[in-house]
C-alpha cells in the first residue's frame, strides 16, 4: 500500500508542535515547511523539511507536493499585521492546482459564526477579542469565508487557550459553543491527525477543548 503523506505548515509553533511527530507515529510520511530548521526538534528525523516562507507560493507548492492532506497551524503574534487569510489563500490555490482534497486548519474560539450559541462568558471573551484584536478577527473571518467558498474537504477547528502538555484523553467537541477553556498541544496533535481520514467535520468549524 502507498504510504499516505501529509504537509504541515506552522509545525514549529505552540499549536502545531507535535503534529509532525504524531503523523510519523501514525504511519504517515510528513513534509513540513520551516523558516528556520534549527527550530525543529531533533527527534523529527523522518520529517521532510522544506525551508521557506508561508507567504511564498513556491514554498507552499513545494511543501504540499504529493501530499494527500494539508494541516495548517500557521500563527503570528496577536498584534502583528494579520496574514492568516493570505496564507490560507495560497494554500487553497496550490491544493487546487495539485488536486489535493483534504485541508485541516485551526483558528481561535473567539471567532463567532452564524448559528453559534455561545454562553455569556464565551460571548464576552469573543467581544473582547473583537475590540482588542479587531484586525486579526476581520482576517480570521475572511479566512473562514474563503474556506466556506472552497469545494475542498476542509475543516477549521476553533481552539481555546492552548498549553504545552501531555495528552489528557477525550476531546470535547461542539458545533455551536466552546466546550472548555483549554487544550494541550499533544491532544491537538492526536486529534487533528485522527481527522485526516474522518469525514465527520467536512465543511464545518467545530469548537474543540480538552478535559
Ligand atoms: N496559542 C493559543 O493559545 C491559541 C489559541 C487559540 C487559537 N490559536 C490559533 O492557532 C494558530 C497557531 O497559533 P500558535 O499559538 O501555535 O502560533 P505560534 O506559536 O506563534 O506558531 C506559529 C507557527 O507559524 C509559523 N510561521 C509564522 N510565520 C511564518 C511564515 N511567514 N512562514 C512560515 N511559517 C511561519 C511559525 O514558524 P517559526 O517557528 O518560523 O516562527 C510557527 O511554526 C493560530 O491560528 C492561532 O490563532 C492559538
PDB file of C-alpha atoms and ligand atoms in Angstrom, residues 9-17 32-36 39 52-56 72-78 83-84 87 106-110 136 140 143 157-163 178 183 188, ligand 1:
ATOM      1  CA  UNK A   9       2.535  24.405   7.963  1.00  0.00           C
ATOM      2  CA  UNK A  10       3.206  26.074  11.332  1.00  0.00           C
ATOM      3  CA  UNK A  11       4.631  22.857  12.780  1.00  0.00           C
ATOM      4  CA  UNK A  12       7.185  24.627  15.000  1.00  0.00           C
ATOM      5  CA  UNK A  13       4.536  26.705  16.774  1.00  0.00           C
ATOM      6  CA  UNK A  14       2.726  26.143  20.045  1.00  0.00           C
ATOM      7  CA  UNK A  15      -0.336  24.572  18.467  1.00  0.00           C
ATOM      8  CA  UNK A  16       1.422  22.600  15.725  1.00  0.00           C
ATOM      9  CA  UNK A  17       4.500  21.431  17.621  1.00  0.00           C
ATOM     10  CA  UNK A  32       6.909  20.329   6.895  1.00  0.00           C
ATOM     11  CA  UNK A  33       7.509  23.960   5.944  1.00  0.00           C
ATOM     12  CA  UNK A  34      10.006  25.710   8.233  1.00  0.00           C
ATOM     13  CA  UNK A  35      11.610  29.099   8.201  1.00  0.00           C
ATOM     14  CA  UNK A  36      14.439  28.001  10.472  1.00  0.00           C
ATOM     15  CA  UNK A  39      13.709  25.239  15.486  1.00  0.00           C
ATOM     16  CA  UNK A  52      10.782  28.580   3.021  1.00  0.00           C
ATOM     17  CA  UNK A  53       8.067  31.033   3.912  1.00  0.00           C
ATOM     18  CA  UNK A  54       4.299  30.530   4.147  1.00  0.00           C
ATOM     19  CA  UNK A  55       3.772  33.770   2.216  1.00  0.00           C
ATOM     20  CA  UNK A  56       5.708  32.432  -0.732  1.00  0.00           C
ATOM     21  CA  UNK A  72      -2.237  24.373   8.671  1.00  0.00           C
ATOM     22  CA  UNK A  73      -1.389  25.712  12.136  1.00  0.00           C
ATOM     23  CA  UNK A  74       0.312  28.880  10.900  1.00  0.00           C
ATOM     24  CA  UNK A  75       0.286  31.569  13.590  1.00  0.00           C
ATOM     25  CA  UNK A  76       1.619  35.004  14.412  1.00  0.00           C
ATOM     26  CA  UNK A  77       1.711  37.410  17.349  1.00  0.00           C
ATOM     27  CA  UNK A  78      -1.779  38.811  18.027  1.00  0.00           C
ATOM     28  CA  UNK A  83      -1.766  37.251   7.426  1.00  0.00           C
ATOM     29  CA  UNK A  84      -3.998  34.239   8.066  1.00  0.00           C
ATOM     30  CA  UNK A  87      -1.518  32.163   3.836  1.00  0.00           C
ATOM     31  CA  UNK A 106      -7.182  25.918  13.198  1.00  0.00           C
ATOM     32  CA  UNK A 107      -8.485  29.254  14.352  1.00  0.00           C
ATOM     33  CA  UNK A 108      -9.491  30.884  17.637  1.00  0.00           C
ATOM     34  CA  UNK A 109     -12.560  30.098  19.718  1.00  0.00           C
ATOM     35  CA  UNK A 110     -13.267  33.817  19.719  1.00  0.00           C
ATOM     36  CA  UNK A 136      -6.967  39.857  13.366  1.00  0.00           C
ATOM     37  CA  UNK A 140      -9.812  35.267  10.624  1.00  0.00           C
ATOM     38  CA  UNK A 143     -10.116  33.060   6.130  1.00  0.00           C
ATOM     39  CA  UNK A 157     -11.159  23.757  14.270  1.00  0.00           C
ATOM     40  CA  UNK A 158     -11.817  26.526  16.783  1.00  0.00           C
ATOM     41  CA  UNK A 159      -9.441  26.287  19.757  1.00  0.00           C
ATOM     42  CA  UNK A 160      -9.492  27.617  23.320  1.00  0.00           C
ATOM     43  CA  UNK A 161      -6.281  28.537  25.194  1.00  0.00           C
ATOM     44  CA  UNK A 162      -3.531  26.102  24.166  1.00  0.00           C
ATOM     45  CA  UNK A 163      -0.948  24.914  26.682  1.00  0.00           C
ATOM     46  CA  UNK A 178     -16.716  26.255  23.168  1.00  0.00           C
ATOM     47  CA  UNK A 183      -6.487  22.124  25.425  1.00  0.00           C
ATOM     48  CA  UNK A 188      -4.475  18.794  19.444  1.00  0.00           C
TER      49      UNK A 188
HETATM   50  N1  LIG B   1      -1.732  29.509  21.210  1.00  0.00           N
HETATM   51  C1  LIG B   1      -3.012  29.532  21.577  1.00  0.00           C
HETATM   52  O1  LIG B   1      -3.356  29.522  22.788  1.00  0.00           O
HETATM   53  C2  LIG B   1      -4.096  29.546  20.519  1.00  0.00           C
HETATM   54  C3  LIG B   1      -5.423  29.524  20.954  1.00  0.00           C
HETATM   55  C4  LIG B   1      -6.443  29.502  20.020  1.00  0.00           C
HETATM   56  C5  LIG B   1      -6.142  29.528  18.662  1.00  0.00           C
HETATM   57  N2  LIG B   1      -4.828  29.574  18.263  1.00  0.00           N
HETATM   58  C6  LIG B   1      -4.577  29.613  16.829  1.00  0.00           C
HETATM   59  O2  LIG B   1      -3.655  28.605  16.467  1.00  0.00           O
HETATM   60  C7  LIG B   1      -2.873  29.036  15.350  1.00  0.00           C
HETATM   61  C8  LIG B   1      -1.404  28.844  15.676  1.00  0.00           C
HETATM   62  O3  LIG B   1      -1.083  29.612  16.814  1.00  0.00           O
HETATM   63  P1  LIG B   1       0.223  29.348  17.683  1.00  0.00           P
HETATM   64  O4  LIG B   1      -0.058  29.870  19.047  1.00  0.00           O
HETATM   65  O5  LIG B   1       0.710  27.954  17.528  1.00  0.00           O
HETATM   66  O6  LIG B   1       1.261  30.323  16.992  1.00  0.00           O
HETATM   67  P2  LIG B   1       2.853  30.313  17.178  1.00  0.00           P
HETATM   68  O7  LIG B   1       3.272  29.573  18.390  1.00  0.00           O
HETATM   69  O8  LIG B   1       3.281  31.739  17.022  1.00  0.00           O
HETATM   70  O9  LIG B   1       3.360  29.463  15.923  1.00  0.00           O
HETATM   71  C9  LIG B   1       3.259  29.989  14.665  1.00  0.00           C
HETATM   72  C10 LIG B   1       3.769  28.998  13.636  1.00  0.00           C
HETATM   73  O10 LIG B   1       3.613  29.600  12.352  1.00  0.00           O
HETATM   74  C11 LIG B   1       4.901  29.646  11.744  1.00  0.00           C
HETATM   75  N3  LIG B   1       5.049  30.834  10.919  1.00  0.00           N
HETATM   76  C12 LIG B   1       4.798  32.117  11.235  1.00  0.00           C
HETATM   77  N4  LIG B   1       5.063  32.919  10.191  1.00  0.00           N
HETATM   78  C13 LIG B   1       5.506  32.119   9.189  1.00  0.00           C
HETATM   79  C14 LIG B   1       5.912  32.332   7.863  1.00  0.00           C
HETATM   80  N5  LIG B   1       5.930  33.566   7.326  1.00  0.00           N
HETATM   81  N6  LIG B   1       6.296  31.269   7.119  1.00  0.00           N
HETATM   82  C15 LIG B   1       6.282  30.021   7.631  1.00  0.00           C
HETATM   83  N7  LIG B   1       5.887  29.735   8.881  1.00  0.00           N
HETATM   84  C16 LIG B   1       5.504  30.775   9.649  1.00  0.00           C
HETATM   85  C17 LIG B   1       5.890  29.696  12.907  1.00  0.00           C
HETATM   86  O11 LIG B   1       7.162  29.319  12.433  1.00  0.00           O
HETATM   87  P3  LIG B   1       8.534  29.872  13.114  1.00  0.00           P
HETATM   88  O12 LIG B   1       8.975  28.760  14.018  1.00  0.00           O
HETATM   89  O13 LIG B   1       9.439  30.062  11.960  1.00  0.00           O
HETATM   90  O14 LIG B   1       8.212  31.152  13.824  1.00  0.00           O
HETATM   91  C18 LIG B   1       5.252  28.671  13.818  1.00  0.00           C
HETATM   92  O15 LIG B   1       5.501  27.362  13.377  1.00  0.00           O
HETATM   93  C19 LIG B   1      -3.331  30.463  15.059  1.00  0.00           C
HETATM   94  O16 LIG B   1      -4.344  30.437  14.093  1.00  0.00           O
HETATM   95  C20 LIG B   1      -3.907  30.908  16.384  1.00  0.00           C
HETATM   96  O17 LIG B   1      -4.869  31.947  16.216  1.00  0.00           O
HETATM   97  C21 LIG B   1      -3.804  29.583  19.158  1.00  0.00           C
END
